[in-house]
mmCIF file of C-alpha atoms and ligand atoms in Angstrom:
data_model
loop_
_atom_site.group_PDB
_atom_site.id
_atom_site.type_symbol
_atom_site.label_atom_id
_atom_site.label_comp_id
_atom_site.label_asym_id
_atom_site.label_seq_id
_atom_site.Cartn_x
_atom_site.Cartn_y
_atom_site.Cartn_z
ATOM 1 C CA MET A 31 -18.293 -37.110 28.004
ATOM 2 C CA LYS A 32 -15.747 -37.523 25.201
ATOM 3 C CA SER A 33 -16.572 -38.730 21.734
ATOM 4 C CA TYR A 34 -14.677 -39.722 18.579
ATOM 5 C CA CYS A 35 -13.092 -37.007 16.419
ATOM 6 C CA PRO A 36 -14.148 -37.577 12.764
ATOM 7 C CA ALA A 37 -10.704 -36.466 11.595
ATOM 8 C CA CYS A 38 -8.343 -38.169 14.101
ATOM 9 C CA GLY A 39 -10.581 -41.051 15.069
ATOM 10 C CA THR A 40 -9.414 -40.756 18.692
ATOM 11 C CA ARG A 41 -11.590 -40.028 21.718
ATOM 12 C CA THR A 42 -10.522 -36.415 21.894
ATOM 13 C CA LEU A 43 -13.687 -34.517 21.200
ATOM 14 C CA ARG A 44 -14.964 -32.406 24.123
ATOM 15 C CA PRO A 45 -17.770 -29.810 24.370
ATOM 16 C CA LEU A 46 -16.588 -26.238 24.160
ATOM 17 C CA GLN A 47 -16.078 -25.028 27.756
ATOM 18 C CA GLY A 48 -18.366 -22.230 28.753
ATOM 19 C CA GLY A 49 -19.828 -22.008 25.194
ATOM 20 C CA ASP A 50 -22.683 -23.624 23.349
ATOM 21 C CA GLN A 51 -22.776 -27.240 24.640
ATOM 22 C CA ARG A 52 -23.747 -28.438 21.174
ATOM 23 C CA ILE A 53 -20.297 -27.423 19.898
ATOM 24 C CA ALA A 54 -17.345 -29.742 20.570
ATOM 25 C CA GLU A 55 -13.643 -29.241 19.812
ATOM 26 C CA CYS A 56 -11.023 -31.874 19.187
ATOM 27 C CA ARG A 57 -8.080 -31.554 21.664
ATOM 28 C CA HIS A 58 -5.806 -33.061 19.144
ATOM 29 C CA CYS A 59 -6.468 -31.479 15.687
ATOM 30 C CA HIS A 60 -8.582 -28.551 16.899
ATOM 31 C CA GLY A 61 -11.296 -29.301 14.364
ATOM 32 C CA VAL A 62 -14.839 -28.440 15.563
ATOM 33 C CA TRP A 63 -18.074 -30.420 15.603
ATOM 34 C CA PHE A 64 -21.386 -28.572 15.340
ATOM 35 C CA GLU A 65 -24.576 -30.396 16.239
ATOM 36 C CA ASP A 66 -27.685 -29.708 14.131
ATOM 37 C CA GLY A 67 -28.472 -25.992 14.145
ATOM 38 C CA SER A 68 -25.522 -24.921 16.288
ATOM 39 C CA LEU A 69 -23.485 -23.809 13.283
ATOM 40 C CA ASN A 70 -26.318 -21.521 12.209
ATOM 41 C CA CYS A 71 -26.321 -20.054 15.725
ATOM 42 C CA ALA A 72 -22.551 -19.560 15.611
ATOM 43 C CA ILE A 73 -22.839 -17.810 12.204
ATOM 44 C CA THR A 74 -25.650 -15.453 13.253
ATOM 45 C CA GLY A 75 -23.872 -14.808 16.569
ATOM 46 C CA HIS A 76 -20.921 -13.354 14.680
ATOM 47 C CA HIS A 77 -22.941 -11.023 12.409
ATOM 48 C CA ASP A 78 -25.291 -8.554 14.194
ATOM 49 C CA HIS A 79 -27.177 -7.780 11.017
ATOM 50 C CA ILE A 80 -28.132 -11.403 10.338
ATOM 51 C CA GLU A 81 -31.123 -12.640 12.298
ATOM 52 C CA HIS A 82 -31.521 -16.023 10.751
ATOM 53 C CA TYR A 83 -29.031 -17.931 8.572
ATOM 54 C CA ASP A 84 -29.396 -21.490 7.369
ATOM 55 C CA HIS A 85 -26.000 -22.523 6.063
ATOM 56 C CA GLU A 86 -27.545 -25.533 4.223
ATOM 57 C CA GLN A 87 -29.397 -23.190 1.911
ATOM 58 C CA HIS A 88 -26.208 -21.542 0.854
ATOM 59 C CA LEU A 89 -23.896 -24.598 0.476
ATOM 60 C CA GLY A 90 -22.108 -25.076 -2.798
ATOM 61 C CA PRO A 91 -22.147 -28.263 -4.896
ATOM 62 C CA LYS A 92 -22.219 -31.667 -3.268
ATOM 63 C CA LEU A 93 -18.817 -33.367 -3.736
ATOM 64 C CA GLY A 94 -19.768 -36.895 -2.753
ATOM 65 C CA VAL A 95 -19.370 -39.252 0.217
ATOM 66 C CA SER A 96 -16.720 -38.203 2.757
ATOM 67 C CA ASN A 97 -14.221 -40.680 4.237
ATOM 68 C CA ARG A 98 -15.110 -39.273 7.696
ATOM 69 C CA GLN A 99 -17.777 -40.663 9.964
ATOM 70 C CA CYS A 100 -20.311 -38.751 12.013
ATOM 71 C CA THR A 101 -19.272 -38.677 15.679
ATOM 72 C CA ARG A 102 -22.888 -39.374 16.747
ATOM 73 C CA CYS A 103 -24.341 -41.673 14.146
ATOM 74 C CA ARG A 104 -21.152 -43.465 12.956
ATOM 75 C CA VAL A 105 -22.275 -43.219 9.293
ATOM 76 C CA PRO A 106 -20.113 -41.713 6.517
ATOM 77 C CA MET A 107 -20.682 -37.990 6.187
ATOM 78 C CA THR A 108 -21.414 -36.052 2.928
ATOM 79 C CA HIS A 109 -18.792 -33.729 1.459
ATOM 80 C CA TYR A 110 -19.900 -30.252 0.306
ATOM 81 C CA GLN A 111 -18.244 -27.182 -1.027
ATOM 82 C CA LEU A 112 -18.843 -24.253 1.303
ATOM 83 C CA LEU A 113 -20.035 -21.849 -1.440
ATOM 84 C CA ALA A 114 -20.217 -22.170 -5.184
ATOM 85 C CA ASP A 115 -17.389 -19.608 -5.499
ATOM 86 C CA TYR A 116 -15.364 -20.657 -2.485
ATOM 87 C CA SER A 117 -13.794 -24.080 -2.455
ATOM 88 C CA VAL A 118 -13.556 -24.877 1.235
ATOM 89 C CA GLU A 119 -14.873 -28.429 1.684
ATOM 90 C CA ILE A 120 -17.030 -29.272 4.706
ATOM 91 C CA ASP A 121 -18.523 -32.529 5.999
ATOM 92 C CA CYS A 122 -22.180 -32.813 6.926
ATOM 93 C CA CYS A 123 -23.942 -35.813 8.424
ATOM 94 C CA PRO A 124 -26.934 -36.937 6.281
ATOM 95 C CA THR A 125 -28.643 -38.423 9.309
ATOM 96 C CA CYS A 126 -28.328 -35.885 12.239
ATOM 97 C CA ASP A 127 -27.355 -32.771 10.193
ATOM 98 C CA GLY A 128 -24.226 -32.253 12.245
ATOM 99 C CA VAL A 129 -21.278 -30.471 10.562
ATOM 100 C CA TRP A 130 -17.574 -31.118 10.987
ATOM 101 C CA LEU A 131 -14.959 -28.377 10.247
ATOM 102 C CA ASP A 132 -11.278 -28.649 10.253
ATOM 103 C CA GLN A 133 -9.498 -25.963 12.299
ATOM 104 C CA HIS A 134 -8.483 -23.743 9.381
ATOM 105 C CA GLU A 135 -11.996 -23.784 7.927
ATOM 106 C CA VAL A 136 -13.856 -22.475 10.966
ATOM 107 C CA ASP A 137 -13.297 -18.721 10.292
ATOM 108 C CA GLN A 138 -14.234 -19.011 6.624
ATOM 109 C CA VAL A 139 -17.455 -20.874 7.450
ATOM 110 C CA ILE A 140 -18.345 -18.467 10.204
ATOM 111 C CA HIS A 141 -17.919 -15.525 7.798
ATOM 112 C CA SER A 142 -19.559 -17.325 4.855
ATOM 113 C CA PRO A 143 -22.469 -14.847 4.609
ATOM 114 C CA LEU A 144 -19.992 -11.994 4.137
ATOM 115 C CA LEU A 145 -17.943 -14.062 1.671
ATOM 116 C CA LYS A 146 -21.028 -14.915 -0.323
ATOM 117 C CA ASP A 147 -22.091 -11.273 -0.668
ATOM 118 C CA ALA A 148 -18.549 -10.166 -1.480
ATOM 119 C CA LEU A 149 -18.067 -12.797 -4.154
ATOM 120 C CA ALA A 150 -21.404 -11.933 -5.734
ATOM 121 C CA GLU A 151 -20.218 -8.308 -5.964
ATOM 122 C CA LEU A 152 -16.771 -9.214 -7.273
ATOM 123 C CA ASN A 153 -18.077 -11.709 -9.891
ATOM 124 C CA LYS A 154 -20.535 -9.375 -11.546
ATOM 125 C CA LYS A 155 -20.332 -9.266 -15.284
ATOM 126 C CA VAL A 156 -19.505 -6.086 -17.157
ATOM 127 C CA THR A 157 -22.679 -4.266 -18.228
ATOM 128 C CA TRP A 158 -23.533 -1.964 -21.065
ATOM 129 C CA LYS A 159 -23.252 0.910 -18.512
ATOM 130 C CA SER A 160 -19.626 0.051 -17.698
ATOM 131 C CA TRP A 161 -18.979 -0.230 -21.439
ATOM 132 C CA VAL A 162 -20.461 3.174 -22.211
ATOM 133 C CA PHE A 163 -18.520 4.723 -19.264
ATOM 134 C CA GLN A 164 -15.155 3.377 -20.394
ATOM 135 C CA PHE A 165 -15.749 3.989 -24.079
ATOM 136 C CA PHE A 166 -16.300 7.695 -23.542
ATOM 137 C CA THR A 167 -13.906 8.373 -20.632
ATOM 138 C CA ALA A 168 -11.111 5.847 -21.343
ATOM 139 C CA MET A 169 -11.100 5.073 -17.592
ATOM 140 C CA PRO A 170 -11.362 1.580 -16.059
ATOM 141 C CA VAL A 171 -14.329 0.408 -14.049
ATOM 142 C CA GLU A 172 -13.398 -1.105 -10.703
ATOM 143 C CA TYR A 173 -14.990 -4.245 -9.183
ATOM 144 C CA ASN A 174 -14.110 -4.550 -5.492
ATOM 145 C CA ILE A 175 -15.769 -4.981 -2.118
ATOM 146 C CA GLN A 176 -17.596 -2.025 -0.557
ATOM 147 C CA PRO A 177 -15.513 -0.286 2.137
ATOM 148 C CA HIS A 178 -16.950 -0.082 5.650
ATOM 149 C CA ARG A 179 -15.351 3.222 6.576
ATOM 150 C CA THR A 180 -16.161 6.475 4.882
ATOM 151 C CA PRO A 181 -13.058 7.418 2.928
ATOM 152 C CA TRP A 182 -12.644 10.913 4.403
ATOM 153 C CA MET A 183 -8.955 11.248 3.584
ATOM 154 C CA THR A 184 -9.442 10.202 -0.012
ATOM 155 C CA TRP A 185 -12.183 12.807 -0.369
ATOM 156 C CA LEU A 186 -10.031 15.424 1.384
ATOM 157 C CA LEU A 187 -7.128 14.783 -0.956
ATOM 158 C CA ILE A 188 -9.366 15.024 -4.017
ATOM 159 C CA ALA A 189 -10.934 18.206 -2.680
ATOM 160 C CA LEU A 190 -7.549 19.823 -2.031
ATOM 161 C CA CYS A 191 -6.148 18.947 -5.491
ATOM 162 C CA THR A 192 -9.286 20.245 -7.123
ATOM 163 C CA LEU A 193 -9.235 23.439 -5.056
ATOM 164 C CA VAL A 194 -5.596 24.180 -5.937
ATOM 165 C CA PHE A 195 -6.287 23.555 -9.601
ATOM 166 C CA PHE A 196 -9.333 25.817 -9.837
ATOM 167 C CA SER A 197 -7.688 28.618 -7.792
ATOM 168 C CA GLY A 198 -5.093 28.905 -10.537
ATOM 169 C CA VAL A 199 -7.142 28.192 -13.650
ATOM 170 C CA TYR A 200 -8.878 31.575 -14.046
ATOM 171 C CA ASP A 201 -5.907 33.786 -13.401
ATOM 172 C CA ALA A 202 -2.435 33.497 -14.973
ATOM 173 C CA GLY A 203 -0.797 35.338 -12.078
ATOM 174 C CA SER A 204 -1.979 33.041 -9.374
ATOM 175 C CA ASN A 205 -1.358 30.045 -11.550
ATOM 176 C CA GLU A 206 2.284 31.091 -11.875
ATOM 177 C CA TRP A 207 2.505 31.675 -8.156
ATOM 178 C CA ILE A 208 1.161 28.149 -7.483
ATOM 179 C CA PHE A 209 3.654 26.508 -9.880
ATOM 180 C CA LEU A 210 6.646 28.456 -8.511
ATOM 181 C CA ASN A 211 5.864 28.096 -4.843
ATOM 182 C CA LEU A 212 3.882 24.833 -4.468
ATOM 183 C CA GLY A 213 5.336 22.871 -7.407
ATOM 184 C CA LEU A 214 8.655 21.182 -6.805
ATOM 185 C CA ASN A 215 11.370 23.418 -8.284
ATOM 186 C CA SER A 216 14.920 22.102 -8.356
ATOM 187 C CA ASP A 217 16.233 25.656 -8.380
ATOM 188 C CA SER A 218 14.229 26.883 -5.348
ATOM 189 C CA PRO A 219 16.068 29.415 -3.177
ATOM 190 C CA SER A 220 16.571 27.150 -0.192
ATOM 191 C CA ALA A 221 16.461 23.571 1.070
ATOM 192 C CA ALA A 222 13.558 24.503 3.322
ATOM 193 C CA HIS A 223 11.548 25.533 0.239
ATOM 194 C CA VAL A 224 12.284 22.196 -1.438
ATOM 195 C CA ALA A 225 11.364 20.316 1.685
ATOM 196 C CA MET A 226 7.978 21.989 1.802
ATOM 197 C CA GLN A 227 7.491 21.583 -1.951
ATOM 198 C CA LEU A 228 8.078 17.765 -1.638
ATOM 199 C CA PHE A 229 4.599 17.755 -0.040
ATOM 200 C CA THR A 230 2.801 20.598 -1.799
ATOM 201 C CA TYR A 231 3.698 19.526 -5.374
ATOM 202 C CA GLN A 232 1.391 16.521 -4.863
ATOM 203 C CA PHE A 233 -1.594 18.909 -4.897
ATOM 204 C CA VAL A 234 -0.703 20.888 -8.070
ATOM 205 C CA HIS A 235 -1.779 19.745 -11.499
ATOM 206 C CA GLY A 236 -0.750 20.970 -14.870
ATOM 207 C CA GLY A 237 -4.001 20.540 -16.743
ATOM 208 C CA LEU A 238 -7.614 19.382 -16.420
ATOM 209 C CA MET A 239 -6.958 15.940 -17.893
ATOM 210 C CA HIS A 240 -3.935 15.410 -15.574
ATOM 211 C CA LEU A 241 -6.142 16.299 -12.629
ATOM 212 C CA VAL A 242 -9.176 14.247 -13.700
ATOM 213 C CA GLY A 243 -7.089 11.135 -14.561
ATOM 214 C CA ASN A 244 -5.278 11.213 -11.201
ATOM 215 C CA MET A 245 -8.369 11.990 -9.134
ATOM 216 C CA TYR A 246 -10.346 9.194 -10.849
ATOM 217 C CA PHE A 247 -7.765 6.572 -9.889
ATOM 218 C CA LEU A 248 -7.498 8.006 -6.367
ATOM 219 C CA TRP A 249 -11.305 7.807 -6.071
ATOM 220 C CA ILE A 250 -11.647 4.117 -7.136
ATOM 221 C CA ILE A 251 -8.666 2.597 -5.304
ATOM 222 C CA GLY A 252 -8.231 5.121 -2.425
ATOM 223 C CA ASP A 253 -11.447 4.123 -0.686
ATOM 224 C CA ASN A 254 -10.491 0.402 -0.360
ATOM 225 C CA LEU A 255 -6.967 1.193 0.690
ATOM 226 C CA GLU A 256 -8.139 3.701 3.286
ATOM 227 C CA ASP A 257 -10.589 1.180 4.620
ATOM 228 C CA ALA A 258 -7.889 -1.458 4.913
ATOM 229 C CA LEU A 259 -5.271 0.770 6.513
ATOM 230 C CA GLY A 260 -7.280 3.275 8.585
ATOM 231 C CA HIS A 261 -7.552 7.004 7.771
ATOM 232 C CA TRP A 262 -4.259 8.319 9.226
ATOM 233 C CA THR A 263 -1.969 5.436 8.061
ATOM 234 C CA PHE A 264 -3.470 5.827 4.601
ATOM 235 C CA LEU A 265 -2.763 9.618 4.590
ATOM 236 C CA GLY A 266 0.746 9.102 5.962
ATOM 237 C CA LEU A 267 1.658 6.494 3.311
ATOM 238 C CA TYR A 268 0.144 8.629 0.556
ATOM 239 C CA LEU A 269 2.203 11.709 1.459
ATOM 240 C CA LEU A 270 5.360 9.708 2.128
ATOM 241 C CA SER A 271 5.066 8.023 -1.269
ATOM 242 C CA GLY A 272 4.748 11.403 -2.943
ATOM 243 C CA VAL A 273 7.931 12.517 -1.223
ATOM 244 C CA VAL A 274 9.872 9.385 -2.269
ATOM 245 C CA ALA A 275 8.553 9.615 -5.829
ATOM 246 C CA ALA A 276 9.754 13.284 -6.046
ATOM 247 C CA LEU A 277 13.184 12.322 -4.707
ATOM 248 C CA ALA A 278 13.439 9.607 -7.406
ATOM 249 C CA GLU A 279 12.664 12.240 -10.056
ATOM 250 C CA LEU A 280 15.135 14.782 -8.483
ATOM 251 C CA MET A 281 17.929 12.183 -8.618
ATOM 252 C CA LEU A 282 17.234 10.989 -12.161
ATOM 253 C CA PHE A 283 16.134 14.088 -14.081
ATOM 254 C CA ASP A 284 18.339 15.387 -16.855
ATOM 255 C CA ALA A 285 19.822 18.664 -15.505
ATOM 256 C CA SER A 286 21.151 19.621 -18.935
ATOM 257 C CA GLN A 287 17.521 20.163 -20.000
ATOM 258 C CA GLY A 288 17.136 22.961 -17.439
ATOM 259 C CA PRO A 289 15.798 22.947 -13.882
ATOM 260 C CA LEU A 290 13.113 20.452 -12.844
ATOM 261 C CA LEU A 291 9.551 21.539 -12.236
ATOM 262 C CA LEU A 292 7.477 18.669 -10.892
ATOM 263 C CA VAL A 293 3.707 18.754 -10.165
ATOM 264 C CA GLY A 294 0.949 16.195 -9.712
ATOM 265 C CA ALA A 295 -0.339 13.382 -7.538
ATOM 266 C CA SER A 296 0.899 10.725 -10.021
ATOM 267 C CA GLY A 297 3.836 9.496 -7.914
ATOM 268 C CA SER A 298 1.653 9.089 -4.797
ATOM 269 C CA ILE A 299 -1.088 7.378 -6.776
ATOM 270 C CA ALA A 300 1.443 5.040 -8.443
ATOM 271 C CA ALA A 301 2.369 3.929 -4.879
ATOM 272 C CA LEU A 302 -1.297 3.249 -4.154
ATOM 273 C CA PHE A 303 -1.268 1.031 -7.255
ATOM 274 C CA GLY A 304 1.545 -0.953 -5.706
ATOM 275 C CA LEU A 305 -0.344 -1.419 -2.420
ATOM 276 C CA TYR A 306 -3.530 -2.351 -4.242
ATOM 277 C CA LEU A 307 -1.670 -4.968 -6.231
ATOM 278 C CA MET A 308 -0.376 -6.628 -3.060
ATOM 279 C CA TRP A 309 -3.674 -6.750 -1.153
ATOM 280 C CA PHE A 310 -6.543 -6.882 -3.622
ATOM 281 C CA ARG A 311 -5.864 -9.816 -5.910
ATOM 282 C CA HIS A 312 -9.628 -10.497 -6.027
ATOM 283 C CA ALA A 313 -10.509 -7.038 -7.414
ATOM 284 C CA SER A 314 -10.856 -6.357 -11.180
ATOM 285 C CA LEU A 315 -10.275 -3.341 -13.360
ATOM 286 C CA THR A 316 -11.718 -3.228 -16.800
ATOM 287 C CA PHE A 317 -9.478 -2.763 -19.819
ATOM 288 C CA MET A 318 -10.782 -1.773 -23.222
ATOM 289 C CA ILE A 319 -9.200 -2.746 -26.576
ATOM 290 C CA VAL A 320 -10.979 -0.567 -29.116
ATOM 291 C CA ILE A 321 -14.547 -1.698 -28.293
ATOM 292 C CA TYR A 322 -13.944 -4.954 -26.435
ATOM 293 C CA GLN A 323 -14.157 -4.534 -22.623
ATOM 294 C CA LYS A 324 -12.587 -7.108 -20.269
ATOM 295 C CA LYS A 325 -12.238 -7.423 -16.531
ATOM 296 C CA LEU A 326 -8.597 -7.895 -15.655
ATOM 297 C CA ALA A 327 -6.920 -8.921 -12.382
ATOM 298 C CA PRO A 328 -4.963 -6.005 -10.882
ATOM 299 C CA HIS A 329 -1.594 -7.554 -11.722
ATOM 300 C CA TRP A 330 -2.488 -7.800 -15.409
ATOM 301 C CA TYR A 331 -3.893 -4.316 -15.454
ATOM 302 C CA PHE A 332 -0.764 -2.897 -13.766
ATOM 303 C CA LEU A 333 1.591 -4.936 -15.852
ATOM 304 C CA ILE A 334 0.175 -3.299 -18.968
ATOM 305 C CA TRP A 335 0.183 0.058 -17.223
ATOM 306 C CA SER A 336 3.881 -0.380 -16.215
ATOM 307 C CA LEU A 337 4.903 -1.439 -19.703
ATOM 308 C CA ILE A 338 3.368 1.792 -21.059
ATOM 309 C CA ASN A 339 5.303 3.740 -18.425
ATOM 310 C CA LEU A 340 8.611 1.980 -19.172
ATOM 311 C CA PHE A 341 8.091 2.550 -22.870
ATOM 312 C CA GLY A 342 7.551 6.232 -22.053
ATOM 313 C CA MET A 343 10.730 6.397 -19.967
ATOM 314 C CA PHE A 344 12.933 4.908 -22.694
ATOM 315 C CA THR A 345 11.490 6.992 -25.469
ATOM 316 C CA ALA A 346 11.814 9.952 -23.099
ATOM 317 C CA GLN A 347 8.610 11.734 -23.966
ATOM 318 C CA GLY A 348 8.704 15.176 -22.473
ATOM 319 C CA GLY A 349 6.264 16.389 -19.819
ATOM 320 C CA VAL A 350 5.647 13.200 -17.885
ATOM 321 C CA ALA A 351 7.698 12.334 -14.801
ATOM 322 C CA TRP A 352 8.323 8.662 -15.556
ATOM 323 C CA ALA A 353 10.918 8.280 -12.812
ATOM 324 C CA ALA A 354 8.419 9.617 -10.237
ATOM 325 C CA HIS A 355 5.754 7.219 -11.520
ATOM 326 C CA LEU A 356 7.952 4.163 -11.336
ATOM 327 C CA GLY A 357 9.645 5.250 -8.108
ATOM 328 C CA GLY A 358 6.262 5.572 -6.455
ATOM 329 C CA PHE A 359 5.063 2.263 -7.835
ATOM 330 C CA VAL A 360 8.135 0.349 -6.675
ATOM 331 C CA LEU A 361 7.799 1.917 -3.199
ATOM 332 C CA GLY A 362 4.160 0.881 -3.117
ATOM 333 C CA LEU A 363 5.030 -2.705 -4.029
ATOM 334 C CA LEU A 364 7.674 -2.803 -1.326
ATOM 335 C CA ILE A 365 5.406 -1.321 1.400
ATOM 336 C CA GLY A 366 2.562 -3.513 0.208
ATOM 337 C CA TYR A 367 4.744 -6.607 0.560
ATOM 338 C CA LEU A 368 6.062 -5.631 3.974
ATOM 339 C CA MET A 369 2.614 -4.696 5.375
ATOM 340 C CA ARG A 370 0.724 -7.540 3.739
ATOM 341 C CA ASP A 371 0.472 -9.763 6.840
ATOM 342 C CA TYR A 372 -0.501 -6.851 9.064
ATOM 343 C CA VAL A 373 -3.197 -5.632 6.674
ATOM 344 C CA LEU A 374 -4.688 -9.138 6.115
ATOM 345 C CA ALA A 375 -4.673 -9.798 9.921
ATOM 346 C CA LYS A 376 -6.660 -6.581 10.434
ATOM 347 C CA ASN A 377 -9.123 -7.290 7.575
ATOM 348 C CA PRO A 378 -10.291 -10.926 7.742
ATOM 349 C CA LEU A 379 -12.655 -10.571 4.773
ATOM 350 C CA ILE A 380 -9.785 -9.307 2.526
ATOM 351 C CA ALA A 381 -7.595 -12.157 3.805
ATOM 352 C CA MET A 382 -10.247 -14.714 2.937
ATOM 353 C CA LEU A 383 -10.712 -13.279 -0.522
ATOM 354 C CA ASN A 384 -6.944 -13.484 -1.008
ATOM 355 C CA GLN A 385 -6.998 -17.224 -0.430
ATOM 356 C CA PRO A 386 -6.747 -19.487 -3.475
ATOM 357 C CA GLU A 387 -10.153 -20.957 -2.409
ATOM 358 C CA ALA A 388 -11.885 -17.740 -3.629
ATOM 359 C CA ALA A 389 -12.959 -18.220 -7.236
ATOM 360 C CA ILE A 390 -13.076 -14.889 -9.110
ATOM 361 C CA SER A 391 -14.726 -14.928 -12.511
ATOM 362 C CA ARG A 392 -13.518 -12.333 -15.009
HETATM 363 ZN ZN1 LIG B 764 -9.142 -34.482 15.778
HETATM 364 ZN ZN1 LIG B 765 -24.893 -37.858 12.461
#
């Protein structure tokens, strides 16, 4: 039996073939009708860890009377916002408790328990703990969703950088060997040496603060990026970015100042910043002005960060590889832009949080 579609008003609504008979799809607009209770079944069926979910308990504010009519009762439906922090609008029948969803809303509603948890996490206010942390370390606190995968590659990269640093720190001889052989030296004896050093320089750091600063950023943003990309793609992009950042520095360094010695993970991590900026608009990083701590969207945080870097490049402060930083960052933005559709298709939750419907409070 066919019934009327609440959106098109034509007799194009048919029960889902082979599925739950209480769910009907419109052949014309592909919106979906859920009879009382069947939406809850569809939601729990998609999430193994949820045994019982009553979407009505989680609905956002009531928006008023809808101009659509219930396909069963022929009375105007009621318009609700899906979640308080997610402005998808859905129609519910006040009489039979049926729910109508337009085609593009179905995925968001099915995943609404995940969205609700994620938004609660993202919209947390800064606490005195985050204030104390940033006041004493000058490092930002990150607010982002929890990764599903264990970030093995991120941990491995951190472990290798730390190992290389501490194997040189107690002994001047081995430290010199590390800098000469693993750092990137523009006057290395052969092209093969330089080719190897394009990779190894990423694991060498010049001082404890250089190491700690880089490793902290790798720690907070690497886990989400590795989760979004998969372990090996993440590692590949990280190493490739380091190579490109070094090439940028090799091309732009001032040879009259003597040969170039480049060390550090900064170029690779700058590329991770670029990726993060393109995929995690919903995340926040805290910024501290003297004693006032504020959650900032990644693009604001990185804008300020880039301005500081540009300023450094033009005033040519010695010791920091500004060209490598900016080269890595620009590469990250480019890769982030090119891979955005692929990454969002692979990570539906990240895609939904990137929609303008997601309300992030900062
Ligand atoms: Zn329709
Ligand atoms: Zn009804």
